[in-house]
Short mmCIF file of N, CA, C and O in Angstrom, two decimals:
data_model
loop_
_atom_site.label_atom_id
_atom_site.label_comp_id
_atom_site.label_asym_id
_atom_site.label_seq_id
_atom_site.Cartn_x
_atom_site.Cartn_y
_atom_site.Cartn_z
N MET A 1222 130.96 78.77 122.37
CA MET A 1222 130.91 80.15 122.85
C MET A 1222 130.44 81.08 121.73
O MET A 1222 130.85 80.94 120.58
N PHE A 1223 129.55 81.98 122.07
CA PHE A 1223 128.97 82.91 121.10
C PHE A 1223 129.61 84.28 121.29
O PHE A 1223 129.40 84.93 122.31
N THR A 1224 130.41 84.71 120.32
CA THR A 1224 131.13 85.97 120.46
C THR A 1224 130.35 87.12 119.84
O THR A 1224 129.42 86.92 119.05
N ILE A 1225 130.76 88.33 120.15
CA ILE A 1225 130.11 89.51 119.58
C ILE A 1225 130.30 89.55 118.06
O ILE A 1225 129.43 89.98 117.32
N GLU A 1226 131.45 89.05 117.59
CA GLU A 1226 131.68 88.99 116.14
C GLU A 1226 130.68 88.06 115.48
O GLU A 1226 130.18 88.34 114.39
N MET A 1227 130.39 86.94 116.12
CA MET A 1227 129.41 86.01 115.58
C MET A 1227 128.03 86.64 115.55
O MET A 1227 127.25 86.45 114.61
N ALA A 1228 127.72 87.40 116.60
CA ALA A 1228 126.42 88.07 116.66
C ALA A 1228 126.29 89.09 115.53
O ALA A 1228 125.25 89.18 114.88
N TYR A 1229 127.34 89.88 115.30
CA TYR A 1229 127.31 90.86 114.22
C TYR A 1229 127.19 90.18 112.86
O TYR A 1229 126.45 90.64 111.98
N ALA A 1230 127.90 89.07 112.67
CA ALA A 1230 127.84 88.35 111.40
C ALA A 1230 126.42 87.84 111.15
O ALA A 1230 125.88 87.95 110.05
N ARG A 1231 125.80 87.30 112.20
CA ARG A 1231 124.43 86.80 112.06
C ARG A 1231 123.46 87.94 111.78
O ARG A 1231 122.56 87.81 110.97
N MET A 1232 123.67 89.08 112.42
CA MET A 1232 122.81 90.23 112.20
C MET A 1232 122.91 90.70 110.75
O MET A 1232 121.90 91.00 110.11
N ARG A 1233 124.14 90.74 110.21
CA ARG A 1233 124.32 91.14 108.81
C ARG A 1233 123.64 90.16 107.87
O ARG A 1233 123.02 90.55 106.88
N GLU A 1234 123.74 88.86 108.16
CA GLU A 1234 123.07 87.85 107.33
C GLU A 1234 121.55 88.07 107.34
O GLU A 1234 120.90 88.00 106.30
N MET A 1235 121.00 88.32 108.52
CA MET A 1235 119.56 88.52 108.63
C MET A 1235 119.12 89.79 107.91
O MET A 1235 118.08 89.81 107.26
N GLN A 1236 119.93 90.85 107.99
CA GLN A 1236 119.60 92.09 107.29
C GLN A 1236 119.64 91.88 105.78
O GLN A 1236 118.75 92.37 105.06
N ALA A 1237 120.62 91.16 105.28
CA ALA A 1237 120.73 90.89 103.85
C ALA A 1237 119.53 90.07 103.38
O ALA A 1237 118.96 90.33 102.32
N GLU A 1238 119.12 89.10 104.18
CA GLU A 1238 117.96 88.28 103.83
C GLU A 1238 116.69 89.12 103.81
O GLU A 1238 115.85 88.97 102.93
N ALA A 1239 116.56 90.04 104.75
CA ALA A 1239 115.39 90.92 104.79
C ALA A 1239 115.33 91.82 103.57
O ALA A 1239 114.26 92.03 103.00
N VAL A 1240 116.48 92.33 103.14
CA VAL A 1240 116.53 93.18 101.95
C VAL A 1240 116.13 92.37 100.72
O VAL A 1240 115.32 92.83 99.90
N ARG A 1241 116.66 91.16 100.59
CA ARG A 1241 116.30 90.32 99.44
C ARG A 1241 114.80 90.03 99.43
O ARG A 1241 114.16 90.06 98.39
N SER A 1242 114.25 89.75 100.60
CA SER A 1242 112.83 89.46 100.71
C SER A 1242 112.00 90.67 100.31
O SER A 1242 111.02 90.56 99.59
N ARG A 1243 112.42 91.86 100.79
CA ARG A 1243 111.69 93.09 100.48
C ARG A 1243 111.72 93.36 98.97
O ARG A 1243 110.71 93.71 98.37
N VAL A 1244 112.88 93.18 98.34
CA VAL A 1244 113.02 93.40 96.90
C VAL A 1244 112.12 92.42 96.14
O VAL A 1244 111.42 92.79 95.21
N HIS A 1245 112.13 91.16 96.57
CA HIS A 1245 111.31 90.14 95.91
C HIS A 1245 109.83 90.47 96.05
O HIS A 1245 109.07 90.35 95.11
N GLN A 1246 109.40 90.88 97.25
CA GLN A 1246 108.00 91.19 97.48
C GLN A 1246 107.56 92.38 96.64
O GLN A 1246 106.47 92.36 96.07
N SER A 1247 108.39 93.42 96.51
CA SER A 1247 108.01 94.59 95.73
C SER A 1247 107.93 94.23 94.25
O SER A 1247 107.05 94.69 93.54
N ALA A 1248 108.83 93.37 93.77
CA ALA A 1248 108.79 92.95 92.37
C ALA A 1248 107.53 92.14 92.10
O ALA A 1248 106.88 92.31 91.07
N THR A 1249 107.18 91.27 93.02
CA THR A 1249 105.96 90.47 92.87
C THR A 1249 104.73 91.36 92.89
O THR A 1249 103.81 91.19 92.09
N ALA A 1250 104.70 92.33 93.77
CA ALA A 1250 103.56 93.25 93.86
C ALA A 1250 103.43 94.06 92.57
O ALA A 1250 102.32 94.29 92.10
N GLU A 1251 104.55 94.49 92.01
CA GLU A 1251 104.51 95.26 90.76
C GLU A 1251 103.95 94.40 89.62
O GLU A 1251 103.14 94.87 88.82
N ARG A 1252 104.36 93.14 89.57
CA ARG A 1252 103.85 92.25 88.52
C ARG A 1252 102.35 92.04 88.69
O ARG A 1252 101.60 92.06 87.72
N ARG A 1253 101.90 91.84 89.93
CA ARG A 1253 100.46 91.66 90.17
C ARG A 1253 99.68 92.91 89.78
O ARG A 1253 98.63 92.83 89.19
N ALA A 1254 100.21 94.07 90.13
CA ALA A 1254 99.55 95.33 89.80
C ALA A 1254 99.47 95.51 88.29
O ALA A 1254 98.47 96.01 87.77
N ALA A 1255 100.50 95.09 87.58
CA ALA A 1255 100.51 95.21 86.13
C ALA A 1255 99.50 94.25 85.50
O ALA A 1255 98.91 94.55 84.47
N LYS A 1256 99.28 93.10 86.09
CA LYS A 1256 98.35 92.11 85.54
C LYS A 1256 96.90 92.47 85.82
O LYS A 1256 96.03 92.18 85.01
N LYS A 1257 96.60 93.09 86.94
CA LYS A 1257 95.22 93.34 87.33
C LYS A 1257 94.45 94.19 86.33
O LYS A 1257 93.35 93.82 85.95
N PRO A 1258 94.96 95.32 85.83
CA PRO A 1258 94.20 96.10 84.86
C PRO A 1258 93.90 95.31 83.58
O PRO A 1258 92.80 95.39 83.03
N ALA A 1259 94.83 94.48 83.14
CA ALA A 1259 94.62 93.68 81.94
C ALA A 1259 93.50 92.66 82.19
O ALA A 1259 92.66 92.43 81.32
N ALA A 1260 93.47 92.08 83.37
CA ALA A 1260 92.43 91.10 83.69
C ALA A 1260 91.07 91.78 83.75
O ALA A 1260 90.07 91.22 83.32
N ARG A 1261 91.01 92.99 84.24
CA ARG A 1261 89.72 93.70 84.33
C ARG A 1261 89.20 94.06 82.96
O ARG A 1261 88.01 94.04 82.72
N LYS A 1262 90.10 94.42 82.03
CA LYS A 1262 89.67 94.78 80.69
C LYS A 1262 89.04 93.61 79.96
O LYS A 1262 88.12 93.78 79.18
N LYS A 1263 89.56 92.40 80.20
CA LYS A 1263 89.05 91.23 79.51
C LYS A 1263 87.64 90.87 79.95
O LYS A 1263 86.83 90.40 79.17
N SER A 1264 87.31 91.10 81.21
CA SER A 1264 86.00 90.67 81.73
C SER A 1264 84.93 91.73 81.58
O SER A 1264 84.86 92.55 80.81
#
């Protein structure tokens, strides 16, 4: 049986995972942006 409490718990897990993913993606994007100008200067 799937209760409303189980649904809320799953929703919170999914939201936490989405936040972690968003934080990871922004950190990766910042690193890429920081590397690009250095790569352009070398060439």
